[in-house]
PDB file of C-alpha atoms in Angstrom:
ATOM      1  CA  MET A   1      24.915  11.792  -3.523  1.00 94.00           C
ATOM      2  CA  ILE A   2      21.414  11.033  -4.748  1.00 97.00           C
ATOM      3  CA  PHE A   3      18.623   9.093  -3.031  1.00 98.00           C
ATOM      4  CA  ILE A   4      15.668   7.954  -5.174  1.00 97.00           C
ATOM      5  CA  TYR A   5      12.608   6.514  -3.456  1.00 94.00           C
ATOM      6  CA  GLY A   6       9.082   5.512  -4.490  1.00 88.00           C
ATOM      7  CA  ASP A   7       7.417   2.770  -6.520  1.00 78.00           C
ATOM      8  CA  GLU A   8       6.964   4.374  -9.959  1.00 81.00           C
ATOM      9  CA  GLU A   9       9.522   2.466 -12.037  1.00 79.00           C
ATOM     10  CA  PHE A  10       9.067   4.655 -15.118  1.00 82.00           C
ATOM     11  CA  LEU A  11      10.166   7.764 -13.207  1.00 88.00           C
ATOM     12  CA  ILE A  12      12.985   5.870 -11.522  1.00 89.00           C
ATOM     13  CA  GLU A  13      14.320   4.632 -14.860  1.00 86.00           C
ATOM     14  CA  ASN A  14      14.035   8.130 -16.342  1.00 87.00           C
ATOM     15  CA  GLU A  15      16.016   9.626 -13.470  1.00 92.00           C
ATOM     16  CA  ILE A  16      18.672   6.938 -13.724  1.00 92.00           C
ATOM     17  CA  GLU A  17      19.027   7.532 -17.470  1.00 90.00           C
ATOM     18  CA  LYS A  18      19.526  11.261 -16.830  1.00 92.00           C
ATOM     19  CA  ILE A  19      22.162  10.491 -14.205  1.00 95.00           C
ATOM     20  CA  LYS A  20      23.940   8.032 -16.511  1.00 92.00           C
ATOM     21  CA  ASN A  21      23.998  10.551 -19.354  1.00 92.00           C
ATOM     22  CA  LYS A  22      25.364  13.228 -17.047  1.00 93.00           C
ATOM     23  CA  ASN A  23      28.094  10.868 -15.805  1.00 92.00           C
ATOM     24  CA  GLY A  24      28.920   9.183 -19.111  1.00 86.00           C
ATOM     25  CA  ASP A  25      32.660   9.558 -18.513  1.00 86.00           C
ATOM     26  CA  LYS A  26      32.531   7.441 -15.344  1.00 88.00           C
ATOM     27  CA  ASN A  27      32.706   3.684 -14.890  1.00 89.00           C
ATOM     28  CA  PHE A  28      29.382   2.203 -13.775  1.00 88.00           C
ATOM     29  CA  GLU A  29      29.117  -0.101 -10.757  1.00 90.00           C
ATOM     30  CA  ILE A  30      25.730  -1.698  -9.967  1.00 90.00           C
ATOM     31  CA  PHE A  31      24.757  -3.371  -6.688  1.00 92.00           C
ATOM     32  CA  ARG A  32      21.299  -4.929  -6.242  1.00 88.00           C
ATOM     33  CA  PHE A  33      20.822  -5.992  -2.624  1.00 88.00           C
ATOM     34  CA  SER A  34      17.401  -7.546  -3.315  1.00 77.00           C
ATOM     35  CA  ASP A  35      19.256  -9.923  -5.654  1.00 72.00           C
ATOM     36  CA  GLY A  36      21.736 -11.004  -2.994  1.00 77.00           C
ATOM     37  CA  ALA A  37      24.472  -8.357  -3.315  1.00 84.00           C
ATOM     38  CA  SER A  38      26.920  -8.526  -0.415  1.00 89.00           C
ATOM     39  CA  ILE A  39      27.513  -5.604   1.956  1.00 92.00           C
ATOM     40  CA  ASP A  40      31.062  -6.870   2.404  1.00 93.00           C
ATOM     41  CA  GLU A  41      31.672  -6.788  -1.368  1.00 92.00           C
ATOM     42  CA  PHE A  42      30.054  -3.346  -1.631  1.00 94.00           C
ATOM     43  CA  THR A  43      32.229  -2.007   1.191  1.00 94.00           C
ATOM     44  CA  HIS A  44      35.370  -3.442  -0.387  1.00 93.00           C
ATOM     45  CA  THR A  45      34.519  -2.048  -3.842  1.00 93.00           C
ATOM     46  CA  ILE A  46      33.811   1.521  -2.756  1.00 93.00           C
ATOM     47  CA  SER A  47      36.904   1.501  -0.513  1.00 91.00           C
ATOM     48  CA  SER A  48      39.158   0.566  -3.446  1.00 88.00           C
ATOM     49  CA  SER A  49      40.095   3.057  -6.144  1.00 78.00           C
ATOM     50  CA  ASP A  50      39.741   2.282  -9.844  1.00 68.00           C
ATOM     51  CA  ILE A  51      43.005   0.854 -11.219  1.00 68.00           C
ATOM     52  CA  PHE A  52      43.331   3.910 -13.504  1.00 71.00           C
ATOM     53  CA  ASN A  53      42.028   6.239 -10.776  1.00 75.00           C
ATOM     54  CA  ARG A  54      38.896   7.016 -12.827  1.00 84.00           C
ATOM     55  CA  ALA A  55      35.754   8.317 -11.166  1.00 90.00           C
ATOM     56  CA  ARG A  56      32.892   5.834 -10.798  1.00 93.00           C
ATOM     57  CA  LEU A  57      29.097   5.982 -10.758  1.00 94.00           C
ATOM     58  CA  PHE A  58      27.540   3.604  -8.225  1.00 95.00           C
ATOM     59  CA  LEU A  59      23.894   2.574  -8.661  1.00 95.00           C
ATOM     60  CA  VAL A  60      22.897   0.935  -5.387  1.00 96.00           C
ATOM     61  CA  TYR A  61      19.459  -0.710  -5.266  1.00 92.00           C
ATOM     62  CA  ASP A  62      17.607  -1.536  -2.024  1.00 90.00           C
ATOM     63  CA  PHE A  63      20.502  -0.914   0.355  1.00 95.00           C
ATOM     64  CA  PRO A  64      19.129  -2.345   3.645  1.00 92.00           C
ATOM     65  CA  PHE A  65      20.389   0.324   6.072  1.00 95.00           C
ATOM     66  CA  PHE A  66      17.717   2.767   4.879  1.00 95.00           C
ATOM     67  CA  GLU A  67      15.061   0.447   6.330  1.00 90.00           C
ATOM     68  CA  LEU A  68      16.789  -0.912   9.452  1.00 89.00           C
ATOM     69  CA  LYS A  69      15.688   0.960  12.564  1.00 84.00           C
ATOM     70  CA  LYS A  70      18.508  -0.534  14.597  1.00 88.00           C
ATOM     71  CA  LEU A  71      21.843  -1.654  13.194  1.00 92.00           C
ATOM     72  CA  SER A  72      23.493  -4.753  14.627  1.00 93.00           C
ATOM     73  CA  LYS A  73      27.085  -4.640  15.851  1.00 94.00           C
ATOM     74  CA  GLU A  74      28.219  -6.025  12.490  1.00 94.00           C
ATOM     75  CA  ASP A  75      26.047  -3.512  10.624  1.00 94.00           C
ATOM     76  CA  GLU A  76      27.566  -0.667  12.658  1.00 96.00           C
ATOM     77  CA  PHE A  77      31.026  -1.865  11.617  1.00 96.00           C
ATOM     78  CA  TYR A  78      30.040  -1.802   7.945  1.00 95.00           C
ATOM     79  CA  SER A  79      28.305   1.547   8.404  1.00 96.00           C
ATOM     80  CA  TYR A  80      31.545   3.015   9.773  1.00 96.00           C
ATOM     81  CA  GLU A  81      33.634   1.523   6.942  1.00 96.00           C
ATOM     82  CA  ILE A  82      31.194   2.657   4.234  1.00 96.00           C
ATOM     83  CA  ILE A  83      30.984   6.192   5.629  1.00 96.00           C
ATOM     84  CA  LYS A  84      34.782   6.347   5.757  1.00 95.00           C
ATOM     85  CA  ALA A  85      34.986   5.222   2.113  1.00 93.00           C
ATOM     86  CA  LEU A  86      32.310   7.701   0.998  1.00 93.00           C
ATOM     87  CA  LYS A  87      34.320  10.520   2.548  1.00 92.00           C
ATOM     88  CA  ILE A  88      37.588   9.431   0.929  1.00 88.00           C
ATOM     89  CA  GLN A  89      36.288   8.552  -2.566  1.00 85.00           C
ATOM     90  CA  SER A  90      34.810  11.997  -3.117  1.00 82.00           C
ATOM     91  CA  ASN A  91      35.213  11.847  -6.921  1.00 87.00           C
ATOM     92  CA  ASP A  92      32.748   8.960  -7.174  1.00 92.00           C
ATOM     93  CA  THR A  93      28.995   9.506  -7.513  1.00 94.00           C
ATOM     94  CA  TYR A  94      26.590   7.413  -5.447  1.00 96.00           C
ATOM     95  CA  VAL A  95      22.931   6.866  -6.319  1.00 97.00           C
ATOM     96  CA  PHE A  96      20.847   4.916  -3.810  1.00 97.00           C
ATOM     97  CA  ILE A  97      17.507   3.627  -5.149  1.00 95.00           C
ATOM     98  CA  ASN A  98      14.871   2.190  -2.811  1.00 92.00           C
ATOM     99  CA  LYS A  99      11.467   1.272  -4.263  1.00 84.00           C
ATOM    100  CA  GLU A 100      10.158  -0.055  -0.949  1.00 80.00           C
ATOM    101  CA  ILE A 101      10.268   3.376   0.717  1.00 88.00           C
ATOM    102  CA  SER A 102       7.168   5.273  -0.399  1.00 82.00           C
ATOM    103  CA  ASP A 103       7.617   8.258   1.916  1.00 86.00           C
ATOM    104  CA  LYS A 104      10.839   9.961   3.020  1.00 90.00           C
ATOM    105  CA  ASN A 105       9.500   9.949   6.586  1.00 90.00           C
ATOM    106  CA  LYS A 106       9.756   6.147   6.513  1.00 89.00           C
ATOM    107  CA  ILE A 107      13.545   6.250   6.152  1.00 94.00           C
ATOM    108  CA  SER A 108      15.022   4.739   9.315  1.00 93.00           C
ATOM    109  CA  ALA A 109      17.228   6.838  11.580  1.00 94.00           C
ATOM    110  CA  ASN A 110      20.603   5.207  12.239  1.00 95.00           C
ATOM    111  CA  SER A 111      24.295   6.104  11.977  1.00 95.00           C
ATOM    112  CA  PHE A 112      24.355   5.488   8.219  1.00 96.00           C
ATOM    113  CA  THR A 113      21.231   7.461   7.269  1.00 96.00           C
ATOM    114  CA  LYS A 114      22.220  10.328   9.561  1.00 96.00           C
ATOM    115  CA  PHE A 115      25.487  10.611   7.638  1.00 96.00           C
ATOM    116  CA  ILE A 116      23.751  10.403   4.251  1.00 96.00           C
ATOM    117  CA  PHE A 117      21.123  13.052   4.972  1.00 96.00           C
ATOM    118  CA  GLU A 118      22.544  15.236   7.762  1.00 94.00           C
ATOM    119  CA  ASP A 119      26.328  15.380   7.421  1.00 92.00           C
ATOM    120  CA  LYS A 120      27.539  18.872   6.459  1.00 90.00           C
ATOM    121  CA  GLY A 121      30.463  17.545   4.414  1.00 89.00           C
ATOM    122  CA  HIS A 122      28.271  16.711   1.418  1.00 91.00           C
ATOM    123  CA  SER A 123      24.779  17.202   0.060  1.00 92.00           C
ATOM    124  CA  THR A 124      22.258  14.503  -0.833  1.00 96.00           C
ATOM    125  CA  LYS A 125      19.599  15.169  -3.435  1.00 96.00           C
ATOM    126  CA  MET A 126      16.317  13.362  -2.760  1.00 97.00           C
ATOM    127  CA  ILE A 127      14.103  12.382  -5.699  1.00 96.00           C
ATOM    128  CA  GLU A 128      10.588  11.046  -5.147  1.00 94.00           C
ATOM    129  CA  ALA A 129       9.228   8.631  -7.755  1.00 89.00           C
ATOM    130  CA  LYS A 130       5.688   8.317  -6.480  1.00 81.00           C
ATOM    131  CA  SER A 131       2.694   6.780  -8.234  1.00 73.00           C
ATOM    132  CA  ILE A 132       1.205   9.102 -10.813  1.00 76.00           C
ATOM    133  CA  SER A 133      -2.386  10.346 -10.933  1.00 75.00           C
ATOM    134  CA  LYS A 134      -4.578   9.819 -14.009  1.00 71.00           C
ATOM    135  CA  LYS A 135      -4.295  13.538 -14.774  1.00 78.00           C
ATOM    136  CA  ASP A 136      -0.495  13.353 -14.734  1.00 85.00           C
ATOM    137  CA  ILE A 137      -0.523  10.171 -16.826  1.00 88.00           C
ATOM    138  CA  PHE A 138      -2.537  12.030 -19.467  1.00 90.00           C
ATOM    139  CA  VAL A 139       0.161  14.728 -19.695  1.00 91.00           C
ATOM    140  CA  ILE A 140       2.980  12.169 -19.797  1.00 92.00           C
ATOM    141  CA  ILE A 141       1.263  10.207 -22.585  1.00 93.00           C
ATOM    142  CA  LYS A 142       1.143  13.418 -24.632  1.00 93.00           C
ATOM    143  CA  SER A 143       4.873  13.778 -24.070  1.00 93.00           C
ATOM    144  CA  LEU A 144       5.527  10.131 -24.994  1.00 94.00           C
ATOM    145  CA  ALA A 145       3.418  10.498 -28.145  1.00 94.00           C
ATOM    146  CA  SER A 146       5.621  13.422 -29.126  1.00 94.00           C
ATOM    147  CA  LYS A 147       8.739  11.382 -28.340  1.00 92.00           C
ATOM    148  CA  TYR A 148       7.623   8.600 -30.706  1.00 93.00           C
ATOM    149  CA  LYS A 149       6.329  11.105 -33.281  1.00 94.00           C
ATOM    150  CA  VAL A 150       2.680  10.027 -33.221  1.00 94.00           C
ATOM    151  CA  ASN A 151      -0.449  12.158 -33.113  1.00 94.00           C
ATOM    152  CA  MET A 152      -2.932  11.047 -30.425  1.00 93.00           C
ATOM    153  CA  ASP A 153      -6.077  13.034 -29.674  1.00 91.00           C
ATOM    154  CA  ASP A 154      -7.662  13.192 -26.211  1.00 90.00           C
ATOM    155  CA  ASN A 155     -10.049  10.309 -26.940  1.00 89.00           C
ATOM    156  CA  ALA A 156      -7.161   8.071 -27.959  1.00 90.00           C
ATOM    157  CA  ILE A 157      -5.201   8.989 -24.827  1.00 91.00           C
ATOM    158  CA  ASN A 158      -8.183   8.226 -22.582  1.00 87.00           C
ATOM    159  CA  ALA A 159      -8.718   4.920 -24.398  1.00 86.00           C
ATOM    160  CA  LEU A 160      -5.080   3.984 -23.803  1.00 89.00           C
ATOM    161  CA  ILE A 161      -5.379   4.874 -20.109  1.00 84.00           C
ATOM    162  CA  ASP A 162      -8.496   2.691 -19.831  1.00 78.00           C
ATOM    163  CA  LYS A 163      -6.855  -0.299 -21.537  1.00 78.00           C
ATOM    164  CA  THR A 164      -3.523  -0.310 -19.722  1.00 79.00           C
ATOM    165  CA  PRO A 165      -2.464  -0.673 -16.075  1.00 72.00           C
ATOM    166  CA  ASN A 166      -1.250   2.325 -14.096  1.00 71.00           C
ATOM    167  CA  ASP A 167       2.327   1.607 -15.150  1.00 74.00           C
ATOM    168  CA  LEU A 168       4.130   4.094 -17.361  1.00 81.00           C
ATOM    169  CA  LEU A 169       6.707   1.551 -18.505  1.00 77.00           C
ATOM    170  CA  ILE A 170       3.877  -0.536 -19.947  1.00 77.00           C
ATOM    171  CA  ILE A 171       2.186   2.528 -21.436  1.00 86.00           C
ATOM    172  CA  GLU A 172       5.406   3.649 -23.127  1.00 87.00           C
ATOM    173  CA  GLN A 173       5.883   0.168 -24.575  1.00 82.00           C
ATOM    174  CA  GLU A 174       2.364   0.268 -26.044  1.00 87.00           C
ATOM    175  CA  ILE A 175       2.933   3.718 -27.576  1.00 92.00           C
ATOM    176  CA  LYS A 176       6.199   2.500 -29.063  1.00 89.00           C
ATOM    177  CA  LYS A 177       4.371  -0.436 -30.697  1.00 86.00           C
ATOM    178  CA  LEU A 178       1.542   1.826 -31.897  1.00 90.00           C
ATOM    179  CA  SER A 179       4.066   4.178 -33.521  1.00 91.00           C
ATOM    180  CA  MET A 180       5.043   1.355 -35.871  1.00 89.00           C
ATOM    181  CA  GLN A 181       1.483   1.236 -37.248  1.00 86.00           C
ATOM    182  CA  GLY A 182       1.325   4.862 -38.325  1.00 88.00           C
ATOM    183  CA  LYS A 183       1.655   8.453 -37.213  1.00 91.00           C
ATOM    184  CA  ILE A 184      -2.023   9.089 -36.435  1.00 93.00           C
ATOM    185  CA  ILE A 185      -3.417   7.006 -33.568  1.00 92.00           C
ATOM    186  CA  ASP A 186      -7.119   7.272 -32.760  1.00 90.00           C
ATOM    187  CA  SER A 187      -9.264   5.495 -30.160  1.00 86.00           C
ATOM    188  CA  GLU A 188     -10.368   2.852 -32.678  1.00 86.00           C
ATOM    189  CA  ILE A 189      -6.761   1.831 -33.274  1.00 89.00           C
ATOM    190  CA  ILE A 190      -6.215   1.705 -29.498  1.00 88.00           C
ATOM    191  CA  PHE A 191      -9.182  -0.635 -28.992  1.00 81.00           C
ATOM    192  CA  GLU A 192      -8.079  -2.872 -31.872  1.00 81.00           C
ATOM    193  CA  SER A 193      -4.351  -2.972 -31.135  1.00 81.00           C
ATOM    194  CA  VAL A 194      -3.820  -2.727 -27.371  1.00 80.00           C
ATOM    195  CA  SER A 195      -4.400  -6.015 -25.590  1.00 63.00           C
ATOM    196  CA  GLU A 196      -6.383  -6.089 -22.363  1.00 52.00           C
ATOM    197  CA  TYR A 197      -3.832  -8.452 -20.880  1.00 43.00           C
ATOM    198  CA  TYR A 198      -3.985  -6.819 -17.485  1.00 41.00           C
ATOM    199  CA  ASN A 199      -7.653  -7.739 -17.048  1.00 43.00           C
ATOM    200  CA  ASN A 200      -6.833 -11.398 -16.463  1.00 44.00           C
ATOM    201  CA  GLU A 201      -6.146 -10.733 -12.751  1.00 46.00           C
ATOM    202  CA  ASP A 202      -8.980 -13.012 -11.570  1.00 47.00           C
ATOM    203  CA  GLN A 203      -7.688 -15.981 -13.545  1.00 47.00           C
ATOM    204  CA  PHE A 204      -4.223 -15.613 -12.036  1.00 58.00           C
ATOM    205  CA  GLY A 205      -5.285 -13.950  -8.777  1.00 71.00           C
ATOM    206  CA  PHE A 206      -3.493 -16.478  -6.583  1.00 80.00           C
ATOM    207  CA  VAL A 207      -0.253 -16.334  -8.564  1.00 77.00           C
ATOM    208  CA  ASN A 208      -0.358 -12.525  -8.677  1.00 76.00           C
ATOM    209  CA  SER A 209      -0.934 -12.374  -4.903  1.00 82.00           C
ATOM    210  CA  LEU A 210       2.557 -13.799  -4.346  1.00 82.00           C
ATOM    211  CA  GLU A 211       4.006 -10.445  -5.420  1.00 77.00           C
ATOM    212  CA  SER A 212       2.521  -8.867  -2.284  1.00 77.00           C
ATOM    213  CA  ASN A 213       4.632 -11.142  -0.032  1.00 79.00           C
ATOM    214  CA  ASP A 214       1.622 -10.873   2.313  1.00 83.00           C
ATOM    215  CA  LEU A 215       0.519 -14.252   3.696  1.00 89.00           C
ATOM    216  CA  ALA A 216      -2.989 -13.001   4.579  1.00 88.00           C
ATOM    217  CA  LEU A 217      -3.663 -11.952   0.974  1.00 86.00           C
ATOM    218  CA  ILE A 218      -1.986 -15.046  -0.474  1.00 90.00           C
ATOM    219  CA  TRP A 219      -4.042 -17.288   1.825  1.00 92.00           C
ATOM    220  CA  THR A 220      -7.281 -15.552   0.805  1.00 88.00           C
ATOM    221  CA  LYS A 221      -6.531 -16.086  -2.896  1.00 86.00           C
ATOM    222  CA  TYR A 222      -5.463 -19.671  -2.196  1.00 90.00           C
ATOM    223  CA  ASN A 223      -8.773 -20.415  -0.437  1.00 89.00           C
ATOM    224  CA  GLU A 224     -10.664 -18.911  -3.381  1.00 84.00           C
ATOM    225  CA  LYS A 225      -8.875 -21.380  -5.658  1.00 84.00           C
ATOM    226  CA  MET A 226      -9.770 -24.261  -3.332  1.00 87.00           C
ATOM    227  CA  ILE A 227     -13.452 -23.242  -3.402  1.00 83.00           C
ATOM    228  CA  GLU A 228     -13.267 -23.174  -7.216  1.00 73.00           C
ATOM    229  CA  GLY A 229     -11.956 -26.747  -7.104  1.00 77.00           C
ATOM    230  CA  ALA A 230      -8.450 -26.022  -8.410  1.00 78.00           C
ATOM    231  CA  GLU A 231      -5.931 -28.864  -8.201  1.00 82.00           C
ATOM    232  CA  ILE A 232      -2.865 -28.329  -5.995  1.00 88.00           C
ATOM    233  CA  SER A 233      -0.716 -29.672  -8.826  1.00 84.00           C
ATOM    234  CA  LEU A 234      -1.994 -26.840 -11.056  1.00 79.00           C
ATOM    235  CA  LEU A 235      -1.095 -24.194  -8.459  1.00 86.00           C
ATOM    236  CA  ILE A 236       2.354 -25.708  -7.975  1.00 88.00           C
ATOM    237  CA  GLY A 237       2.879 -25.645 -11.732  1.00 82.00           C
ATOM    238  CA  GLN A 238       1.749 -22.020 -12.040  1.00 81.00           C
ATOM    239  CA  ILE A 239       3.939 -20.613  -9.289  1.00 87.00           C
ATOM    240  CA  SER A 240       6.892 -22.780 -10.357  1.00 86.00           C
ATOM    241  CA  GLN A 241       6.715 -21.048 -13.749  1.00 81.00           C
ATOM    242  CA  VAL A 242       6.772 -17.663 -11.989  1.00 86.00           C
ATOM    243  CA  PHE A 243       9.843 -18.583  -9.917  1.00 89.00           C
ATOM    244  CA  ILE A 244      11.692 -20.019 -12.917  1.00 87.00           C
ATOM    245  CA  LEU A 245      10.914 -16.928 -14.990  1.00 86.00           C
ATOM    246  CA  ALA A 246      12.084 -14.720 -12.100  1.00 88.00           C
ATOM    247  CA  HIS A 247      15.367 -16.647 -12.125  1.00 88.00           C
ATOM    248  CA  GLN A 248      15.716 -16.058 -15.881  1.00 86.00           C
ATOM    249  CA  ILE A 249      15.040 -12.350 -15.385  1.00 87.00           C
ATOM    250  CA  TYR A 250      17.765 -12.247 -12.733  1.00 86.00           C
ATOM    251  CA  ALA A 251      20.233 -13.811 -15.176  1.00 83.00           C
ATOM    252  CA  TYR A 252      19.353 -11.150 -17.764  1.00 82.00           C
ATOM    253  CA  LYS A 253      19.738  -8.347 -15.228  1.00 78.00           C
ATOM    254  CA  ILE A 254      23.233  -9.324 -14.139  1.00 78.00           C
ATOM    255  CA  THR A 255      24.361  -9.373 -17.782  1.00 76.00           C
ATOM    256  CA  ASN A 256      22.694  -5.963 -18.309  1.00 69.00           C
ATOM    257  CA  GLU A 257      20.389  -7.412 -20.988  1.00 70.00           C
ATOM    258  CA  GLY A 258      17.057  -5.635 -21.439  1.00 72.00           C
ATOM    259  CA  LEU A 259      13.813  -7.277 -20.319  1.00 74.00           C
ATOM    260  CA  ASP A 260      12.242  -6.453 -23.692  1.00 74.00           C
ATOM    261  CA  LYS A 261      14.750  -8.803 -25.304  1.00 76.00           C
ATOM    262  CA  LEU A 262      13.838 -11.564 -22.842  1.00 76.00           C
ATOM    263  CA  ALA A 263      10.122 -11.033 -23.537  1.00 75.00           C
ATOM    264  CA  LYS A 264      10.772 -11.447 -27.274  1.00 73.00           C
ATOM    265  CA  GLU A 265      12.936 -14.541 -26.853  1.00 75.00           C
ATOM    266  CA  LEU A 266      10.393 -16.275 -24.604  1.00 70.00           C
ATOM    267  CA  ASN A 267       7.369 -14.861 -26.453  1.00 64.00           C
ATOM    268  CA  ILE A 268       5.936 -13.549 -23.178  1.00 70.00           C
ATOM    269  CA  ASN A 269       3.984 -10.323 -22.743  1.00 67.00           C
ATOM    270  CA  ASN A 270       6.073  -7.376 -21.523  1.00 68.00           C
ATOM    271  CA  TYR A 271       3.579  -6.687 -18.753  1.00 67.00           C
ATOM    272  CA  ARG A 272       4.025 -10.174 -17.284  1.00 74.00           C
ATOM    273  CA  ILE A 273       7.811  -9.854 -17.484  1.00 79.00           C
ATOM    274  CA  LYS A 274       7.732  -6.532 -15.623  1.00 77.00           C
ATOM    275  CA  LYS A 275       5.297  -7.880 -13.000  1.00 78.00           C
ATOM    276  CA  ILE A 276       7.597 -10.810 -12.265  1.00 84.00           C
ATOM    277  CA  SER A 277      10.630  -8.502 -12.306  1.00 85.00           C
ATOM    278  CA  SER A 278       8.898  -6.441  -9.610  1.00 82.00           C
ATOM    279  CA  PHE A 279       8.265  -9.673  -7.670  1.00 84.00           C
ATOM    280  CA  LEU A 280      11.964 -10.555  -7.996  1.00 87.00           C
ATOM    281  CA  ASN A 281      13.000  -7.127  -6.693  1.00 85.00           C
ATOM    282  CA  LYS A 282      10.745  -7.546  -3.672  1.00 83.00           C
ATOM    283  CA  ILE A 283      11.574 -11.186  -2.826  1.00 86.00           C
ATOM    284  CA  GLY A 284      15.234 -11.427  -3.869  1.00 88.00           C
ATOM    285  CA  ILE A 285      17.022 -14.111  -5.868  1.00 91.00           C
ATOM    286  CA  ILE A 286      18.207 -16.080  -2.820  1.00 91.00           C
ATOM    287  CA  LYS A 287      14.641 -16.752  -1.665  1.00 91.00           C
ATOM    288  CA  ILE A 288      13.548 -17.466  -5.254  1.00 91.00           C
ATOM    289  CA  LYS A 289      16.203 -20.192  -5.561  1.00 90.00           C
ATOM    290  CA  LYS A 290      15.165 -21.730  -2.242  1.00 92.00           C
ATOM    291  CA  MET A 291      11.503 -21.799  -3.292  1.00 92.00           C
ATOM    292  CA  ILE A 292      12.298 -23.423  -6.660  1.00 91.00           C
ATOM    293  CA  LYS A 293      14.220 -26.185  -4.872  1.00 90.00           C
ATOM    294  CA  SER A 294      11.544 -26.594  -2.184  1.00 92.00           C
ATOM    295  CA  LEU A 295       8.677 -26.802  -4.710  1.00 90.00           C
ATOM    296  CA  SER A 296      10.567 -29.370  -6.767  1.00 88.00           C
ATOM    297  CA  SER A 297      11.055 -31.545  -3.668  1.00 90.00           C
ATOM    298  CA  LEU A 298       7.412 -31.097  -2.647  1.00 91.00           C
ATOM    299  CA  ASP A 299       6.185 -32.069  -6.104  1.00 86.00           C
ATOM    300  CA  GLN A 300       8.277 -35.244  -6.002  1.00 84.00           C
ATOM    301  CA  GLU A 301       7.077 -36.148  -2.495  1.00 88.00           C
ATOM    302  CA  ILE A 302       3.432 -35.666  -3.550  1.00 89.00           C
ATOM    303  CA  LYS A 303       3.914 -37.883  -6.618  1.00 82.00           C
ATOM    304  CA  ASN A 304       5.554 -40.568  -4.455  1.00 83.00           C
ATOM    305  CA  GLY A 305       2.693 -40.426  -1.949  1.00 88.00           C
ATOM    306  CA  LYS A 306       4.943 -39.292   0.902  1.00 89.00           C
ATOM    307  CA  VAL A 307       2.913 -36.181   1.739  1.00 92.00           C
ATOM    308  CA  ASN A 308      -0.658 -34.968   1.340  1.00 93.00           C
ATOM    309  CA  ASP A 309      -0.654 -32.396  -1.477  1.00 93.00           C
ATOM    310  CA  LYS A 310      -2.833 -29.843   0.355  1.00 93.00           C
ATOM    311  CA  ILE A 311      -0.936 -30.077   3.648  1.00 94.00           C
ATOM    312  CA  GLY A 312       2.441 -29.955   1.916  1.00 94.00           C
ATOM    313  CA  PHE A 313       1.513 -26.948  -0.207  1.00 95.00           C
ATOM    314  CA  GLU A 314       0.047 -25.024   2.732  1.00 94.00           C
ATOM    315  CA  ARG A 315       3.230 -25.660   4.729  1.00 94.00           C
ATOM    316  CA  PHE A 316       5.210 -24.273   1.793  1.00 95.00           C
ATOM    317  CA  LEU A 317       3.139 -21.053   1.752  1.00 94.00           C
ATOM    318  CA  ILE A 318       3.467 -20.576   5.513  1.00 94.00           C
ATOM    319  CA  LYS A 319       7.214 -21.257   5.482  1.00 93.00           C
ATOM    320  CA  TYR A 320       8.085 -18.764   2.754  1.00 91.00           C
ATOM    321  CA  PHE A 321       5.459 -16.042   3.130  1.00 88.00           C
ATOM    322  CA  LYS A 322       4.784 -15.825   6.875  1.00 79.00           C
TER     323      LYS A 322
END
């Protein structure tokens, strides 16, 4: 078994690609619990053998038992059934990925995690995908430049670091685009070609704060917008677009379509797509759907004069982000 934790998506994706390549002969099964995957369905699937008795590779995202300090009676039942299945289906490979756990010491201790990490009948490899320092990013950019067969001197690398967010998936995407312009990339090309899209945080500070799922931060950004004189209708429109795009991203994910393809089809910057994908992973598709429906109803009630726009919107924020 393998347990991957940490918030650096680039490293997580790299590790998953390595695991997939190593297990290319196996059937892939993917469960994303932040997108509403069912523990009952997961338990049933791992308990059942493949019809041709082929080994399987399970990629399990955000399985909740790693974060639950105390399992309910129902959870304990599923824990027992899952552990039993893991012992029986020994030919299958299980990879648990949890981006919300930044430190292995934050893994909760319960019957399930004790089996995963302490049982003598198997071994579990732990892989940390932690945020990368600027020094490490410099080294990785050199490696990515080599991968895409471009020559970047130190000045160009530093320019790229300055113009992009601390996100290696974004940085790789920029290097890939730069490689199409030529094989020698200097700092001048970086400044001319790499957009400073990530610097628009202030303009969309309120919308971006939703990703934190932290009401205190969201409320602070909301009040800033009120002081600036922003219309509630504008804020509703902005966050509605985020929720709708998150729903589209979910649809792409379940069909295993790449987010780059979605960005091209919708003509939206890759960085924004990945930011909203991160928001989706944190919030989950079930809550996203509820918020889309709730905002639509609120918008209609405001237009019909049934509710004060400010009061209605503030109730929405408190209800879904408290």
